[in-house]
Coordinates of C-alpha atoms and ligand atoms in Angstrom, one line a residue:
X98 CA 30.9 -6.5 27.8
X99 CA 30.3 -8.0 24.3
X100 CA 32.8 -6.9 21.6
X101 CA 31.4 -4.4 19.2
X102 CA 31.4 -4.4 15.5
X103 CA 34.1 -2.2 13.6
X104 CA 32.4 -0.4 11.4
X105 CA 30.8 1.2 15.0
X106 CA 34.1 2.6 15.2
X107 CA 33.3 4.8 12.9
X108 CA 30.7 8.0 12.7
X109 CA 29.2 8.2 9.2
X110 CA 29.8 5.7 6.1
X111 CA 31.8 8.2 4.3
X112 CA 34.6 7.5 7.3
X113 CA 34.2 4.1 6.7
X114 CA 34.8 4.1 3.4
X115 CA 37.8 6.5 3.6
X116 CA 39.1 4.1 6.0
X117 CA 38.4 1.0 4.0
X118 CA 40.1 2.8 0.7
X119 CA 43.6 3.8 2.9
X120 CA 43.4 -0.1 3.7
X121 CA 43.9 0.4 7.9
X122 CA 41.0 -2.4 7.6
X123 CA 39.5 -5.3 5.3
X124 CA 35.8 -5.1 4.1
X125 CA 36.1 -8.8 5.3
X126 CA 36.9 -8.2 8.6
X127 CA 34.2 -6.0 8.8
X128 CA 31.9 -7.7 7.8
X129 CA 33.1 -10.8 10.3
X130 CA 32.8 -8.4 12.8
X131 CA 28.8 -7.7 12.0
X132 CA 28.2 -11.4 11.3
X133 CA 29.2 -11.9 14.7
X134 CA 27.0 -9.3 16.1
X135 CA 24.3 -10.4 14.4
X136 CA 24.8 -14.1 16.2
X137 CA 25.1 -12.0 19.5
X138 CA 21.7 -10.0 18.4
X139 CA 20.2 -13.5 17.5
X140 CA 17.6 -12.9 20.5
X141 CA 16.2 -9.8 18.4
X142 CA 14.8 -12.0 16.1
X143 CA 15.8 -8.9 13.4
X144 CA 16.8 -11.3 10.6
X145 CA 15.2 -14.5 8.6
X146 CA 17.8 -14.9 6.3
X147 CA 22.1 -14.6 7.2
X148 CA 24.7 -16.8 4.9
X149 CA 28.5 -16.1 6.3
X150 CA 29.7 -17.5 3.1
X151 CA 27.8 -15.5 0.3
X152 CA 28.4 -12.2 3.1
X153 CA 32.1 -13.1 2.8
X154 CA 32.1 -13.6 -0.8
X155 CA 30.9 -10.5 -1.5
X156 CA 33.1 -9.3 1.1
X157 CA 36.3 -10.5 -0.7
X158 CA 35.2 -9.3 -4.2
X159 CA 35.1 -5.8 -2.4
X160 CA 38.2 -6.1 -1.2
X161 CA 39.5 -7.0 -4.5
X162 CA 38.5 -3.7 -6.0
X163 CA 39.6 -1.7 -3.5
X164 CA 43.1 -3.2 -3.7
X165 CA 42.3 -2.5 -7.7
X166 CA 41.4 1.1 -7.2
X167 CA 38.0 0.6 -8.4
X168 CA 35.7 0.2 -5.6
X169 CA 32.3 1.8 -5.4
X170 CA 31.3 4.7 -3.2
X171 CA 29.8 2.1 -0.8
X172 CA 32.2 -0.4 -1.2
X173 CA 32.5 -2.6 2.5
X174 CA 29.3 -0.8 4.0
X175 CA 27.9 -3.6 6.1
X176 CA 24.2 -3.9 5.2
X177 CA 20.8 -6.0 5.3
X178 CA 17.7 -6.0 3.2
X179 CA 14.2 -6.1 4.0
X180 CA 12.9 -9.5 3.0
X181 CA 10.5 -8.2 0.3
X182 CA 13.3 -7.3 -1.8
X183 CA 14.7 -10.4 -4.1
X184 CA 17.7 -11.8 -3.9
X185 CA 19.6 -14.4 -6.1
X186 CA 21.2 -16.6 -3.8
X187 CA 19.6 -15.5 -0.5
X188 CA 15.7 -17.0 0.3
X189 CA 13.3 -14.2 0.1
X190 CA 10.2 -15.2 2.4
X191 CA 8.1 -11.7 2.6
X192 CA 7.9 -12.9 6.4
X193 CA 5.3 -15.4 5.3
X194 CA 4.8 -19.2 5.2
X195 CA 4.1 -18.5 1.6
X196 CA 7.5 -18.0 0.6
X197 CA 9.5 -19.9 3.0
X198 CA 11.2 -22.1 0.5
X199 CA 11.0 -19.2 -1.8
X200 CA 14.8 -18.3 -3.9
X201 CA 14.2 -15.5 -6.4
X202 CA 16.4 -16.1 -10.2
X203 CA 17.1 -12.6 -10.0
X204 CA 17.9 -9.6 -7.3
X205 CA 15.5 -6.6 -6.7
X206 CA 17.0 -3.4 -8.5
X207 CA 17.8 -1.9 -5.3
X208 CA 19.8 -4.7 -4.3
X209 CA 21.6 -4.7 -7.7
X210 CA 22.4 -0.9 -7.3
X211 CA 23.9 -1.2 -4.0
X212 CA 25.6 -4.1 -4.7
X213 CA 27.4 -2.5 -7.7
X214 CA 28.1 0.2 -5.1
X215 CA 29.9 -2.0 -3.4
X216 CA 27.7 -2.4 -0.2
X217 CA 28.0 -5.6 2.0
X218 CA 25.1 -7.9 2.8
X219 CA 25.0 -9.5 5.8
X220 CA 21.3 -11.2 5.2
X221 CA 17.9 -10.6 5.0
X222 CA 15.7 -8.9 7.7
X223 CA 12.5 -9.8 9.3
X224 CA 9.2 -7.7 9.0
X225 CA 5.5 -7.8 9.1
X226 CA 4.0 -10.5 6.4
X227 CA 4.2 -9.0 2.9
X228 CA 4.6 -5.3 4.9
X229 CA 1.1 -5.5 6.5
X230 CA 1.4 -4.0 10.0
X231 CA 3.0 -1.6 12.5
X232 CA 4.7 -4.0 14.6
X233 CA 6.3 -6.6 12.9
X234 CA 4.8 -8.9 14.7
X235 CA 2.7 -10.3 12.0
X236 CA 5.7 -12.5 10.8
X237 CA 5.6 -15.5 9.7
X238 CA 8.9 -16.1 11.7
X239 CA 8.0 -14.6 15.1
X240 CA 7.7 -11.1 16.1
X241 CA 11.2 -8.6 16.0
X242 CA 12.3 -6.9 19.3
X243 CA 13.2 -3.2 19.6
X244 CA 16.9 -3.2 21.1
X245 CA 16.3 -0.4 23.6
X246 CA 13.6 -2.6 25.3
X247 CA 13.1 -6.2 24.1
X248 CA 9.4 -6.4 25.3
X249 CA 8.7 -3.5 23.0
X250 CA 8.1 -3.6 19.6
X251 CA 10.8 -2.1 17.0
X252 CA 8.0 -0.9 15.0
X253 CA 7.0 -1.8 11.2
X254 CA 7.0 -3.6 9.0
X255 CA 10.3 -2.8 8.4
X256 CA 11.2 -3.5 12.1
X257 CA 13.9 -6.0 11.2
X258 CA 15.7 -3.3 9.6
X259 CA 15.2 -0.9 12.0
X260 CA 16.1 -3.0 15.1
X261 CA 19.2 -4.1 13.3
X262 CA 20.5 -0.7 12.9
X263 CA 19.6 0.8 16.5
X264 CA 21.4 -2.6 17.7
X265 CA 24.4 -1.1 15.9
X266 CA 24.5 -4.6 14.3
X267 CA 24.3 -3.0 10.9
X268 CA 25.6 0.5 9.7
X269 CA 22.6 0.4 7.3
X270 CA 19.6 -1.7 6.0
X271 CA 17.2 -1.3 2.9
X272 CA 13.4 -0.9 4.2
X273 CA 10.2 0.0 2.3
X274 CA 7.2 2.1 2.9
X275 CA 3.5 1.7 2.1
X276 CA 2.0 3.7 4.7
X277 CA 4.7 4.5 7.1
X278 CA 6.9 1.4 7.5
X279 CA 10.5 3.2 7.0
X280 CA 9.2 5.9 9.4
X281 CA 7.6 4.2 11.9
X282 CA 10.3 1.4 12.9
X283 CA 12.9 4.3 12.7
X284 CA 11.2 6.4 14.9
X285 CA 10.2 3.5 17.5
X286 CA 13.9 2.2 16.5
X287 CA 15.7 5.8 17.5
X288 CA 17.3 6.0 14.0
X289 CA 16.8 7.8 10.7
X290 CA 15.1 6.7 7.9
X291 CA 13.9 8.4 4.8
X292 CA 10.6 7.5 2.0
X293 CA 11.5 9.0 -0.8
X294 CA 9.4 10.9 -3.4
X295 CA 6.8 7.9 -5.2
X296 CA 8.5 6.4 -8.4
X297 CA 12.1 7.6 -7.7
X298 CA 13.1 4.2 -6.8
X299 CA 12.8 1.1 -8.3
X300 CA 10.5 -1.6 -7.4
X301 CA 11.2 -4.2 -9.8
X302 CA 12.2 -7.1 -7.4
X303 CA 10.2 -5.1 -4.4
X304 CA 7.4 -8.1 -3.3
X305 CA 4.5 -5.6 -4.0
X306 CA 1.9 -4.8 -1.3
X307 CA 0.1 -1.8 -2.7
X308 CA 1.8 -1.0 -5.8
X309 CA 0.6 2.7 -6.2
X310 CA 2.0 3.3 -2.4
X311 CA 4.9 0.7 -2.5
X312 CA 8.8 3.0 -2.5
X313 CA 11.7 2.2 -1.2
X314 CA 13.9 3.9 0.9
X315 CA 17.3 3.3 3.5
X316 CA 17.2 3.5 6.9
X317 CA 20.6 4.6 9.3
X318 CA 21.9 6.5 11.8
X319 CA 21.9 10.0 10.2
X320 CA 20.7 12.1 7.7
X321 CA 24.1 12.3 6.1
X322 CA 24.5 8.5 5.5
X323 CA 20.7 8.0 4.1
X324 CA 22.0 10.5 1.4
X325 CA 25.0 8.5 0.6
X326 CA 22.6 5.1 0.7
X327 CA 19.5 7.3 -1.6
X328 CA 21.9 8.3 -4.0
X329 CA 23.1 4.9 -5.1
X330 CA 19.5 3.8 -4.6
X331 CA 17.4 5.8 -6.6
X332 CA 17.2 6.3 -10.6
X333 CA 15.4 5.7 -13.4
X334 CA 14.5 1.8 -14.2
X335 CA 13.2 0.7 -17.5
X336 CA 12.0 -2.5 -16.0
X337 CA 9.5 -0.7 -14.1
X338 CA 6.6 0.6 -15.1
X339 CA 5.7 3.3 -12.4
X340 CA 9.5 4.4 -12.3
X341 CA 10.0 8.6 -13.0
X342 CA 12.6 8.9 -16.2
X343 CA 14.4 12.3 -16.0
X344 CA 13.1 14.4 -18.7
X345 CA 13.1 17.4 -16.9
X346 CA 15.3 19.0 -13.9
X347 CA 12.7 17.7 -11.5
X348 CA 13.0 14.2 -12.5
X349 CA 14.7 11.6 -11.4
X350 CA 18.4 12.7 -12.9
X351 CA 21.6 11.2 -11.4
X352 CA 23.5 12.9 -8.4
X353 CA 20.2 15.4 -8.4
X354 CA 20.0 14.8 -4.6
X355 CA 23.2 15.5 -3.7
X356 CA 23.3 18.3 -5.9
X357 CA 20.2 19.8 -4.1
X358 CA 21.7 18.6 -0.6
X359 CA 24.8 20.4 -1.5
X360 CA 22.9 23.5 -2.1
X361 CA 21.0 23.4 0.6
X362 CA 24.4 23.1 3.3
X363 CA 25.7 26.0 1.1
X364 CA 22.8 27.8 1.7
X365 CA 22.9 27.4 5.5
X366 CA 26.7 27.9 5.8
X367 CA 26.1 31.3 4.3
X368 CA 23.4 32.0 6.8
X369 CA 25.7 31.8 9.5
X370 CA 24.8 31.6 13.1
X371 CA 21.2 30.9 12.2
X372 CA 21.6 28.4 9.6
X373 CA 17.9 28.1 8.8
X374 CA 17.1 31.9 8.7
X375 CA 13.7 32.2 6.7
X376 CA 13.2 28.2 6.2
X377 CA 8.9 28.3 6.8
X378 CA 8.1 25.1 8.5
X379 CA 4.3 24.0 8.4
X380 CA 2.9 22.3 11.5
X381 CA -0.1 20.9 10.9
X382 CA -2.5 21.0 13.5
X383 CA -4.3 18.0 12.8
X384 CA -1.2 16.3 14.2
X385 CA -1.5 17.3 17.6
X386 CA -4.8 16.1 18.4
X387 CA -6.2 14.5 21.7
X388 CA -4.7 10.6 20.1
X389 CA -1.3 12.0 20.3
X390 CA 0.9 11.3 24.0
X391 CA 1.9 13.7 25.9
X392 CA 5.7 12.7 26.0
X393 CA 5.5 12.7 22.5
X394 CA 4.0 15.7 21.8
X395 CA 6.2 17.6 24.1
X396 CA 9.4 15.4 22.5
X397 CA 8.2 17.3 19.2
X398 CA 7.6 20.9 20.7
X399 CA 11.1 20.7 22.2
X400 CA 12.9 19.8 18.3
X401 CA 10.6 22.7 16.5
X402 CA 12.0 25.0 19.2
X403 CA 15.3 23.8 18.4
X404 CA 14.5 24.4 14.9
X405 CA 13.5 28.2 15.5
X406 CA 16.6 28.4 17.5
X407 CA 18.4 27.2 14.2
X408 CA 16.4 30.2 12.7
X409 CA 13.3 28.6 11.1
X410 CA 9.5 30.1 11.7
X411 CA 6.8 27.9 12.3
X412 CA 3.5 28.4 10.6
X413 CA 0.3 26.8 11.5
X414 CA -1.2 24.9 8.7
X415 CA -4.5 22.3 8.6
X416 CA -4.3 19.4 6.6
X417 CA -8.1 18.7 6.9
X418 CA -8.5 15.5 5.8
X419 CA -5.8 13.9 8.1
X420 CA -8.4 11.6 10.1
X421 CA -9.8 10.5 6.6
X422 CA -6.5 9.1 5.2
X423 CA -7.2 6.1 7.3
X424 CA -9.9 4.8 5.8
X425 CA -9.4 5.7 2.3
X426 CA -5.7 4.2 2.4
X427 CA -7.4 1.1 4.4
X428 CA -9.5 0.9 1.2
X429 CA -6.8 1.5 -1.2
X430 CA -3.8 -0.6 -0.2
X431 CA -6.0 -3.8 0.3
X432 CA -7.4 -3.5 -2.7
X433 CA -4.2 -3.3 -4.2
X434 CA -3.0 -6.3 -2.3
X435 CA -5.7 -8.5 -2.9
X436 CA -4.8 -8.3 -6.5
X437 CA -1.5 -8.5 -5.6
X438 CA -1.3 -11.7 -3.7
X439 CA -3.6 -13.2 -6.4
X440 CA 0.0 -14.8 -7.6
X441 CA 0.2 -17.0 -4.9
X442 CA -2.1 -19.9 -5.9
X443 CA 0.1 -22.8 -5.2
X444 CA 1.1 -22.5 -8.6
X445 CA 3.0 -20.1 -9.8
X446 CA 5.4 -19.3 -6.3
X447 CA 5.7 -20.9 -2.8
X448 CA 3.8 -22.9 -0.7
X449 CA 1.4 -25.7 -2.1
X450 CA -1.0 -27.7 0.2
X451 CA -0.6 -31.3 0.1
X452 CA -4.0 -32.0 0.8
X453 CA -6.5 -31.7 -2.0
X454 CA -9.1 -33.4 -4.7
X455 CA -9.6 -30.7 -7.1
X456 CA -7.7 -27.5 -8.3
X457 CA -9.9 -25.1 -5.6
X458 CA -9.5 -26.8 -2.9
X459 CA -5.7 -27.1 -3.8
X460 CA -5.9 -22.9 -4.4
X461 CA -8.0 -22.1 -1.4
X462 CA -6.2 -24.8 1.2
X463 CA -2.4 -23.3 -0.3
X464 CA -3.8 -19.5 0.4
X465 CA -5.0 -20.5 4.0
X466 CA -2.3 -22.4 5.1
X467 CA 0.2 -20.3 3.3
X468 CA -1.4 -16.5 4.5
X469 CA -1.6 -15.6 8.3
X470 CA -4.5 -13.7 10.0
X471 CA -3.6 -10.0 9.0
X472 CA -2.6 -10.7 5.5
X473 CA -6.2 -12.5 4.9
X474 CA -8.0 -9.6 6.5
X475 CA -6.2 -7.4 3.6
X476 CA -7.3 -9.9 1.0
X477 CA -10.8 -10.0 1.9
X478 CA -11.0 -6.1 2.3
X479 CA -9.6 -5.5 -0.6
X480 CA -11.5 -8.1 -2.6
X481 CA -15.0 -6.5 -1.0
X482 CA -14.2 -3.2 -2.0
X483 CA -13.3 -3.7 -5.4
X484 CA -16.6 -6.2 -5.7
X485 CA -18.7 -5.1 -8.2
X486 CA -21.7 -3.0 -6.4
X487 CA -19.5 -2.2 -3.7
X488 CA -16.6 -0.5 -6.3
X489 CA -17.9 3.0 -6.5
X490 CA -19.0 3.3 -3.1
X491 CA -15.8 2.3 -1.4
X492 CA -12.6 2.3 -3.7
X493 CA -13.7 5.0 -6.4
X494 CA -14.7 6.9 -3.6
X495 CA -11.4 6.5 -1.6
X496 CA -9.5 7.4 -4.6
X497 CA -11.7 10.9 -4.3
X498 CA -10.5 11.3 -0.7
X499 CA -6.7 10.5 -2.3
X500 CA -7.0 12.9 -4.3
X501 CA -8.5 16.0 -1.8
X502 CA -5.4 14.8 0.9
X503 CA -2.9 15.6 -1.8
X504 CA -4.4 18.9 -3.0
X505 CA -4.3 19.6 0.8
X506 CA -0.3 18.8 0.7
X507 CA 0.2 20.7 -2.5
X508 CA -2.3 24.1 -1.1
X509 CA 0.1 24.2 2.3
X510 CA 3.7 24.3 0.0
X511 CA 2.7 26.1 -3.0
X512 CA 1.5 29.0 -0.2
X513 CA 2.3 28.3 3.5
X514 CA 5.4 26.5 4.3
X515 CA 8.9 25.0 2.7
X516 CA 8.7 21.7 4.7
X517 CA 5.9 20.3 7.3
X518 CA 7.3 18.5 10.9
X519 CA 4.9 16.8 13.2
X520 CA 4.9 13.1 15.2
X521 CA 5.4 9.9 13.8
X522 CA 3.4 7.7 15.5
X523 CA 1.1 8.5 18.4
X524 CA 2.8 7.1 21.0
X525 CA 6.5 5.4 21.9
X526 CA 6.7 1.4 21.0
X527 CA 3.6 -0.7 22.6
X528 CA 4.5 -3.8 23.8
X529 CA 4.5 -7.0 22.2
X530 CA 1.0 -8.2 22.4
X531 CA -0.8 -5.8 23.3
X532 CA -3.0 -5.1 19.8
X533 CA -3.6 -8.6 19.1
X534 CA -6.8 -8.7 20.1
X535 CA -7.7 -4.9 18.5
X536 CA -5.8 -5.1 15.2
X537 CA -7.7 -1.8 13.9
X538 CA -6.0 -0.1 16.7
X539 CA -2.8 -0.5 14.6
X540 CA -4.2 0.7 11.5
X541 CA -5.3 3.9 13.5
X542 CA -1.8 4.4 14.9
X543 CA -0.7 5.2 11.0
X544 CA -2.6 8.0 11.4
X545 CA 0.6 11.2 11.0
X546 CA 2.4 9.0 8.0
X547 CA -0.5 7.3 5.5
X548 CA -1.5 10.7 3.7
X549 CA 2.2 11.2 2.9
X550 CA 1.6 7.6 1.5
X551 CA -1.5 8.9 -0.5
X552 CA 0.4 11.8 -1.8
X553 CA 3.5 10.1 -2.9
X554 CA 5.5 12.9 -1.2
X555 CA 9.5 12.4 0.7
X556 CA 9.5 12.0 3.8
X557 CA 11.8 11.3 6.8
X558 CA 11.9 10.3 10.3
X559 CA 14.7 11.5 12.6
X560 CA 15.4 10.6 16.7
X561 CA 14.2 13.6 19.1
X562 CA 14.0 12.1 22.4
X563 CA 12.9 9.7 24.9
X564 CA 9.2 9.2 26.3
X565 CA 8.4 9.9 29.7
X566 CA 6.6 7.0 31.1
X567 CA 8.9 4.3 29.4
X568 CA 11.9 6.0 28.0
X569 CA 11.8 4.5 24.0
X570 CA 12.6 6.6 21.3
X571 CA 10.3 9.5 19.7
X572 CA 11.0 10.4 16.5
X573 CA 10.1 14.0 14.6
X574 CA 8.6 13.6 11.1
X575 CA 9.8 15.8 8.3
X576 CA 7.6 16.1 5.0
X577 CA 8.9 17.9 2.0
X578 CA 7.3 18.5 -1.1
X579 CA 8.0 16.0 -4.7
X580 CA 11.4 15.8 -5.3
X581 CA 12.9 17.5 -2.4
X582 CA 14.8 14.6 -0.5
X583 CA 18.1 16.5 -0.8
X584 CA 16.6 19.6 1.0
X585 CA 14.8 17.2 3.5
X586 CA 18.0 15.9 4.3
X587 CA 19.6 19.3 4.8
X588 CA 17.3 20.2 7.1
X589 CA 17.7 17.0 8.9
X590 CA 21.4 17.3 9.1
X591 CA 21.5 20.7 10.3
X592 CA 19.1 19.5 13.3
X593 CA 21.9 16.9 13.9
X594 CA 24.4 19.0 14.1
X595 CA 22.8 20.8 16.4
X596 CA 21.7 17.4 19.0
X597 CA 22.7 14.3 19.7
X598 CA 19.9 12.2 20.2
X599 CA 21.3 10.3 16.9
X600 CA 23.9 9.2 19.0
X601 CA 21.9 7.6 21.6
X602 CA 23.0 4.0 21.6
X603 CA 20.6 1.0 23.4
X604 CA 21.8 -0.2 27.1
X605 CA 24.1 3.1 27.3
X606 CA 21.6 6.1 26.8
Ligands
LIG994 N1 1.0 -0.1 8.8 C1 0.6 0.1 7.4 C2 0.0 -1.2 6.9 O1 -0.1 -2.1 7.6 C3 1.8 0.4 6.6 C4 2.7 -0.7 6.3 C5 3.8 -0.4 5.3 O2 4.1 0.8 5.1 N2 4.3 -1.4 4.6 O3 -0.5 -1.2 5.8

């Protein structure tokens, strides 16, 4: 039996740390022991990126400030980023031929704030080509494994994330969401992961896919270590445009989720038996429909009985425009990417062909030698919708459906309901392979997280059991309205108190 990191000696990051800061271990020798893991986990094909010596020299300036007394609250957390988010130092590829080469002058704000906050990077993680898919198998680098079945896979785009947490090889990992890929791979992973509310976190440094969708969010074991990872993550950045400033208590203050998680355990303490007495939880019915599995939609049944055991009443709700929030975010986010990925022309970043006369046939060659298959279907979409003639009738008219999906969010919690649960994903992980030759069957497997996406609400994915046929993870979804990722959390907690499928570990289930 293979020897298992140290930091899975410990339940939560908050007893890491404690343990880190009495000095009964090193933040080196932690993260050793996850660099070695990670060598052992090489087969998962979770990460593009790993450098023991940068790792260890962050590693060592940790430990220099908690001998100094001035470590931050995540000083000597083992973690990974998603390789969309820059890094100074490490190569940040996007999962694409593209970027292969590709070392950023700066890092991504995200990675800046966690750095400060003392967290540990063991490298960067592999995922779908700039975030496009539900699989991660679009990489440029090979397709990621999910560690509970390595034929399955771990879900995306963030999959490298996702596998490398469920593996245990990492206590945490940085992941980003578009239209579902923190949920997604957490809930195919059997871990945790939480998008928080649109604009709360920063995504300077994020390499953008669809830049009104785009957010950042961390991905772990539990509820109660995503809060410790959110809090140092999210916060008003100057350097980005589409970042919320707090003006007002609902903004994006400092400390505001904790203080609103805090309130919320308060509130359930006080409650007793029945911590969630009175807590109204929306179940759409659009979520159950005739796509979703059996095993799945009996996994979800069984955690919103466990819920109403925990004293919270389920109310039916519709969110009627479900089925239409795959094509108008098929419309949008391509569109957005096309002009994203106009940047990479062989000139300005990455890969240049080395066979051409004349400037466009330099442009065109570097863009189909540098792009795979799925990220050129996304250009071409996008560049046909946003044609002129074809503007109005596709994209303006998407932006419509946006709009209506929201206003169907904001009816059910300004009247019905204090948080909304349904599925994930429609089914437990496929196996490698088999949408290759349907790749619109993936797009319609985003169906229970894209109008979340639309809406730029919070959103989290936790573990609630296994599937029937082949026994992968199922994971609940839990949507809250803007703003209320300390309450999400809450809720999320108190469900883990309660179960222990959290704890479920790959190979010893
Ligand atoms: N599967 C969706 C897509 O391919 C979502 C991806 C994401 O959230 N980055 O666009």
């Amino acid at each position: 039996m293979s020897k298992l990191p140290l930091h899975t000696q410990f339940s939560s990051i908050t007893e890491l740390r404690d343990a880190l800061r009495s000095g009964a271990l090193s933040a080196t020798e932690v993260a050793r022991s996850a660099l070695d893991a990670a060598q052992e986990h090489e087969n998962l094909n979770a990460f593009v990126h790993i450098d023991p010596e940068l790792t260890l020299a962050q590693a060592g300036q940790v430990d220099a400030a908690l001998k100094a007394g001035n470590a931050g609250p995540l000083a000597g957390i083992p973690l990974g980023h998603k390789d969309v988010f820059v890094t100074r130092g490490w190569r940040t590829t996007a999962g694409s031929r593209m970027l292969e080469n590709y070392v950023s002058p700066y890092d991504a704000t995200v990675v800046s704030r966690l750095t400060n906050a003392g967290a540990v990077s063991l490298g960067k993680l592999n995922c779908d080509e700039f975030a496009m898919g539900s699989g991660s198998e679009t990489s440029y680098f090979g397709p990621v494994r999910n560690p509970w079945d390595h034929d399955a896979v771990p879900g995306g785009s963030s999959g490298g994330s996702a596998a490398a947490v469920a593996a245990r090889v990492l206590m945490a990992a940085t992941g980003t969401d578009t239209g579902g890929s923190i949920r997604q791979p957490a809930a195919l992973c059997g871990i945790s992961g939480i998008k928080p509310t649109y604009g709360t976190v920063s995504r300077l440094g994020m390499v953008a896919y669809g830049s009104s969708l785009d957010q950042a969010g961390p991905i772990a074991r539990h509820a109660r270590d995503l809060l410790e990872l959110l809090e140092a993550m999210v916060g008003f950045d100057p350097l980005d445009s589409t970042s919320l400033e707090y003006c007002d208590n609902e903004a994006n203050a400092p400390g505001r989720i904790r203080a609103r998680f805090d309130a919320a355990i308060a509130g359930q303490q006080k409650n007793g038996s029945r911590p969630l007495e009175g807590l109204r939880i929306g179940v759409p019915k659009e979520f159950f429909d005739e796509g979703l599995a059996p095993d799945v939609a009996q996994a979800v049944e069984n955690a919103l009985r466990t819920f109403e055991d925990l004293g919270a009443v389920r109310v039916e709700i519709s969110l009627p425009r479900t089925e239409l929030s795959i094509p108008a975010y098929y419309v949008i986010a391509p569109a957005e990417a096309s002009t994203n990925l106009s940047r990479y022309d062989g000139v300005r970043y990455g890969h240049r062909t080395d066979q051409y006369e004349d400037i466009e046939e330099m442009m065109s060659r570097t863009r189909f030698e540098g792009f795979g298959p799925e990220v050129r279907r996304r250009v071409l979409v996008g560049t046909y919708v946003l044609c002129h003639g074809y503007y109005d009738a596709y994209y303006v008219q998407a932006q419509r459906v946006r709009r209506m999906i929201t206003n169907d969010f904001q009816q059910a919690f300004a009247q019905q309901c204090d948080v909304i649960m349904g599925p994930v994903a429609p089914s437990v992980a496929k196996r490698i392979g088999d949408n290759r030759e349907d790749p619109i069957a993936d797009w319609l497997s985003d169906i229970y997280t894209l109008g979340v996406s639309l809406a730029g609400l919070p959103a989290m994915s936790i573990p609630c059991g296994f599937g029937t046929e082949r026994p992968l993870p199922i994971g609940l979804q839990i949507i809250g309205n803007y703003f209320a990722e300390g309450e999400l959390l809450a809720v999320a907690d108190c469900f883990q108190q309660a179960t222990d499928w959290h704890q479920r570990t790959p190979g010893q289930q």
